[in-house]
Short mmCIF file of C-alpha atoms in Angstrom, two decimals:
data_model
loop_
_atom_site.label_atom_id
_atom_site.label_comp_id
_atom_site.label_asym_id
_atom_site.label_seq_id
_atom_site.Cartn_x
_atom_site.Cartn_y
_atom_site.Cartn_z
CA CYS A 1 -108.69 -14.51 2.60
CA GLN A 2 -105.62 -14.58 4.03
CA ALA A 3 -102.84 -12.63 3.08
CA ASN A 4 -101.62 -14.93 0.54
CA CYS A 5 -104.93 -15.34 -1.40
CA THR A 6 -105.30 -14.50 -5.22
CA GLY A 7 -108.82 -15.07 -6.02
CA GLN A 8 -107.28 -17.91 -8.47
CA THR A 9 -109.56 -21.23 -8.38
CA GLN A 10 -107.77 -24.66 -8.24
CA HIS A 11 -108.83 -27.79 -7.83
CA ASN A 12 -106.81 -30.22 -5.57
CA HIS A 13 -106.39 -34.23 -6.09
CA HIS A 14 -109.73 -34.38 -4.33
CA GLY A 15 -111.78 -32.75 -7.22
CA GLN A 16 -112.05 -29.73 -4.62
CA GLN A 17 -112.27 -26.56 -5.31
CA ASN A 18 -109.52 -24.00 -3.63
CA HIS A 19 -109.60 -20.52 -4.37
CA HIS A 20 -106.32 -19.86 -2.71
CA GLY A 21 -103.53 -19.89 -5.23
CA MET A 22 -101.08 -20.79 -2.66
CA GLY A 23 -99.63 -24.09 -4.74
CA MET A 24 -100.73 -26.63 -2.70
CA THR A 25 -102.51 -29.06 -4.95
CA MET A 26 -101.49 -32.69 -5.20
CA GLY A 27 -100.91 -32.84 -8.86
CA MET A 28 -97.64 -31.26 -7.96
CA GLY A 29 -94.64 -32.92 -7.54
CA MET A 30 -92.88 -32.97 -3.71
CA ASN A 31 -89.81 -30.11 -5.16
CA GLN A 32 -92.50 -28.21 -6.69
CA MET A 33 -94.50 -28.35 -3.31
CA GLN A 34 -91.28 -27.48 -1.33
CA ASN A 35 -90.72 -24.36 -3.51
CA SER A 36 -94.00 -23.01 -3.13
CA GLY A 37 -94.58 -20.75 -0.14
CA TRP A 38 -95.49 -22.55 2.86
CA ALA A 39 -93.57 -25.47 2.47
CA THR A 40 -90.04 -23.43 2.05
CA MET A 41 -90.41 -22.58 5.47
CA LEU A 42 -90.88 -25.68 7.32
CA PRO A 43 -88.30 -27.41 8.87
CA ALA A 44 -86.50 -30.38 7.05
CA LYS A 45 -87.96 -33.70 7.29
CA SER A 46 -87.01 -35.50 10.04
CA ASP A 47 -84.69 -38.58 10.21
CA LEU A 48 -86.47 -40.32 12.78
CA PRO A 49 -88.55 -43.10 11.39
CA LEU A 50 -92.48 -42.97 12.16
CA SER A 51 -93.75 -44.64 14.70
CA ASP A 52 -97.48 -46.24 14.39
CA ALA A 53 -98.45 -43.72 17.22
CA VAL A 54 -97.47 -40.80 14.76
CA ILE A 55 -98.75 -42.46 11.56
CA GLU A 56 -102.33 -42.98 13.30
CA ALA A 57 -101.84 -39.15 14.26
CA MET A 58 -101.50 -38.24 10.88
CA ILE A 59 -104.23 -40.39 9.49
CA ALA A 60 -106.29 -38.46 12.26
CA GLY A 61 -105.41 -35.27 11.24
CA TYR A 62 -105.91 -35.97 7.42
CA THR A 63 -109.50 -37.45 8.33
CA ASP A 64 -110.66 -34.88 10.49
CA GLU A 65 -109.77 -32.32 7.73
CA PHE A 66 -111.65 -34.41 5.09
CA ASN A 67 -114.44 -34.88 7.70
CA ALA A 68 -114.66 -31.33 8.02
CA TYR A 69 -114.21 -30.46 4.32
CA SER A 70 -117.37 -33.14 3.41
CA THR A 71 -119.52 -31.76 6.06
CA TYR A 72 -119.14 -28.17 5.05
CA ALA A 73 -119.34 -28.97 1.31
CA ALA A 74 -122.64 -30.93 2.28
CA ILE A 75 -123.78 -27.74 4.07
CA VAL A 76 -123.04 -25.77 0.84
CA ALA A 77 -125.03 -28.44 -1.48
CA GLN A 78 -128.20 -27.77 1.23
CA PHE A 79 -128.12 -24.25 1.81
CA GLY A 80 -126.03 -22.12 -0.64
CA GLU A 81 -122.65 -20.56 -0.72
CA LEU A 82 -123.32 -18.65 2.55
CA ARG A 83 -120.43 -17.46 4.86
CA PRO A 84 -119.07 -18.68 6.93
CA VAL A 85 -119.27 -22.29 5.78
CA SER A 86 -118.35 -21.69 2.12
CA MET A 87 -115.17 -19.74 3.04
CA ILE A 88 -113.93 -21.98 5.59
CA MET A 89 -114.59 -25.24 3.66
CA ASN A 90 -112.28 -23.86 1.06
CA ALA A 91 -109.65 -23.70 4.21
CA GLU A 92 -110.47 -27.42 5.17
CA ALA A 93 -109.31 -28.17 1.38
CA GLN A 94 -106.01 -26.05 2.43
CA HIS A 95 -105.49 -28.07 5.42
CA MET A 96 -106.19 -31.47 3.43
CA ASP A 97 -103.28 -30.56 1.04
CA ALA A 98 -100.94 -29.95 4.15
CA TRP A 99 -101.50 -33.11 5.63
CA ALA A 100 -101.10 -35.02 2.13
CA PHE A 101 -97.83 -32.93 1.69
CA LEU A 102 -96.80 -34.65 4.89
CA PHE A 103 -97.82 -37.90 3.88
CA GLU A 104 -95.89 -37.43 0.79
CA ARG A 105 -92.88 -36.39 2.40
CA TYR A 106 -92.64 -39.09 4.65
CA GLY A 107 -93.87 -41.85 2.27
CA VAL A 108 -96.98 -42.69 3.72
CA ALA A 109 -99.97 -43.58 1.73
CA LEU A 110 -102.92 -41.44 1.91
CA PRO A 111 -105.98 -43.13 3.45
CA GLU A 112 -108.98 -43.61 1.00
CA LEU A 113 -111.97 -42.06 2.68
CA GLN A 114 -115.36 -41.96 2.46
CA ALA A 115 -117.44 -38.96 2.94
CA PRO A 116 -119.17 -39.14 6.44
CA GLU A 117 -123.12 -39.36 6.51
CA LEU A 118 -124.60 -36.27 7.81
CA PRO A 119 -128.27 -35.65 8.81
CA THR A 120 -130.29 -33.14 7.15
CA LEU A 121 -130.20 -30.08 8.95
CA ALA A 122 -133.34 -27.90 9.26
CA THR A 123 -131.84 -24.57 9.12
CA TYR A 124 -128.15 -22.79 8.38
CA THR A 125 -127.83 -21.95 12.34
CA ASP A 126 -127.87 -26.08 12.98
CA ALA A 127 -125.72 -26.40 10.20
CA VAL A 128 -123.21 -23.53 11.53
CA THR A 129 -123.71 -24.93 14.76
CA LEU A 130 -122.43 -28.35 13.93
CA ALA A 131 -119.46 -26.76 11.99
CA ARG A 132 -118.72 -24.73 15.13
CA ASP A 133 -118.61 -28.07 17.21
CA ALA A 134 -116.54 -29.69 14.75
CA GLU A 135 -113.78 -26.90 14.71
CA ILE A 136 -113.80 -27.44 18.46
CA ALA A 137 -113.15 -31.08 18.40
CA ASN A 138 -110.44 -30.39 15.79
CA ILE A 139 -108.72 -28.32 17.98
CA ASP A 140 -108.77 -30.45 20.80
CA LEU A 141 -107.41 -33.13 18.52
CA TYR A 142 -104.62 -31.05 17.77
CA ASP A 143 -103.94 -30.19 21.30
CA VAL A 144 -103.58 -33.72 21.93
CA MET A 145 -101.68 -34.81 18.80
CA LEU A 146 -98.86 -32.26 19.51
CA ALA A 147 -97.15 -34.38 22.06
CA THR A 148 -97.21 -37.26 19.53
CA VAL A 149 -95.50 -35.76 16.71
CA ALA A 150 -93.07 -33.81 19.36
CA GLU A 151 -90.03 -35.04 17.80
CA TYR A 152 -90.95 -34.14 14.16
CA PRO A 153 -90.32 -29.94 13.93
CA ASP A 154 -92.23 -29.92 10.44
CA MET A 155 -95.40 -31.92 11.95
CA VAL A 156 -95.32 -29.67 14.78
CA GLN A 157 -95.43 -26.53 13.06
CA ILE A 158 -98.14 -27.88 10.29
CA VAL A 159 -99.98 -29.32 13.45
CA THR A 160 -99.78 -25.72 15.27
CA ASN A 161 -100.75 -23.56 12.00
CA LEU A 162 -103.75 -25.73 11.18
CA ARG A 163 -104.88 -26.03 15.22
CA ASP A 164 -104.46 -21.88 15.34
CA ALA A 165 -106.35 -21.51 11.92
CA SER A 166 -109.57 -23.23 13.62
CA LEU A 167 -108.77 -21.58 17.08
CA ASN A 168 -108.25 -18.18 15.77
CA ASN A 169 -110.29 -18.12 12.52
CA HIS A 170 -112.64 -20.83 12.23
CA LEU A 171 -114.31 -21.09 15.58
CA PRO A 172 -114.69 -17.30 15.78
CA ALA A 173 -116.30 -16.93 12.37
CA PHE A 174 -118.82 -19.68 13.30
CA GLU A 175 -119.39 -18.33 16.91
CA ASN A 176 -120.04 -14.92 15.40
CA TYR A 177 -122.60 -16.06 13.04
CA LEU A 178 -124.41 -17.62 15.88
CA ASN A 179 -124.40 -14.62 18.30
#
């Protein structure tokens, strides 16, 4: 848990469980989200129109977090609530909520996504290896994305925070398990 963890269980608009009471569920309106912790710390919404490249980056970020959540949920379904995957699965739900906030803030419709098909993994170690590789790809995606969203300070802050969570928390947790 990060410092803001309250131990409360919530469900976001995807029906995903989120044990962090950080006020980031999509059942909230825009004003409620802006008045709930992390959103109050964001720079103001940019007045610049969104380019196709920025919208594509938003969709790529949301899709990547959705796929990570779906992958980790499938691993939990196969192997049970084992760490580190179960804890990071909950973080991925928060990451999706951060993206959903940006979609709402900029008036862009959330994409309708289907969970990716995953192979049945032979061992939990195989599952953690898959998760580790997904986090590395996520970090790379966000590194590239930062240039695309550079003119939108609120997006830069969210992308940086999500990238840092993957780099400094998720990836080390998976690597520690594998070592």
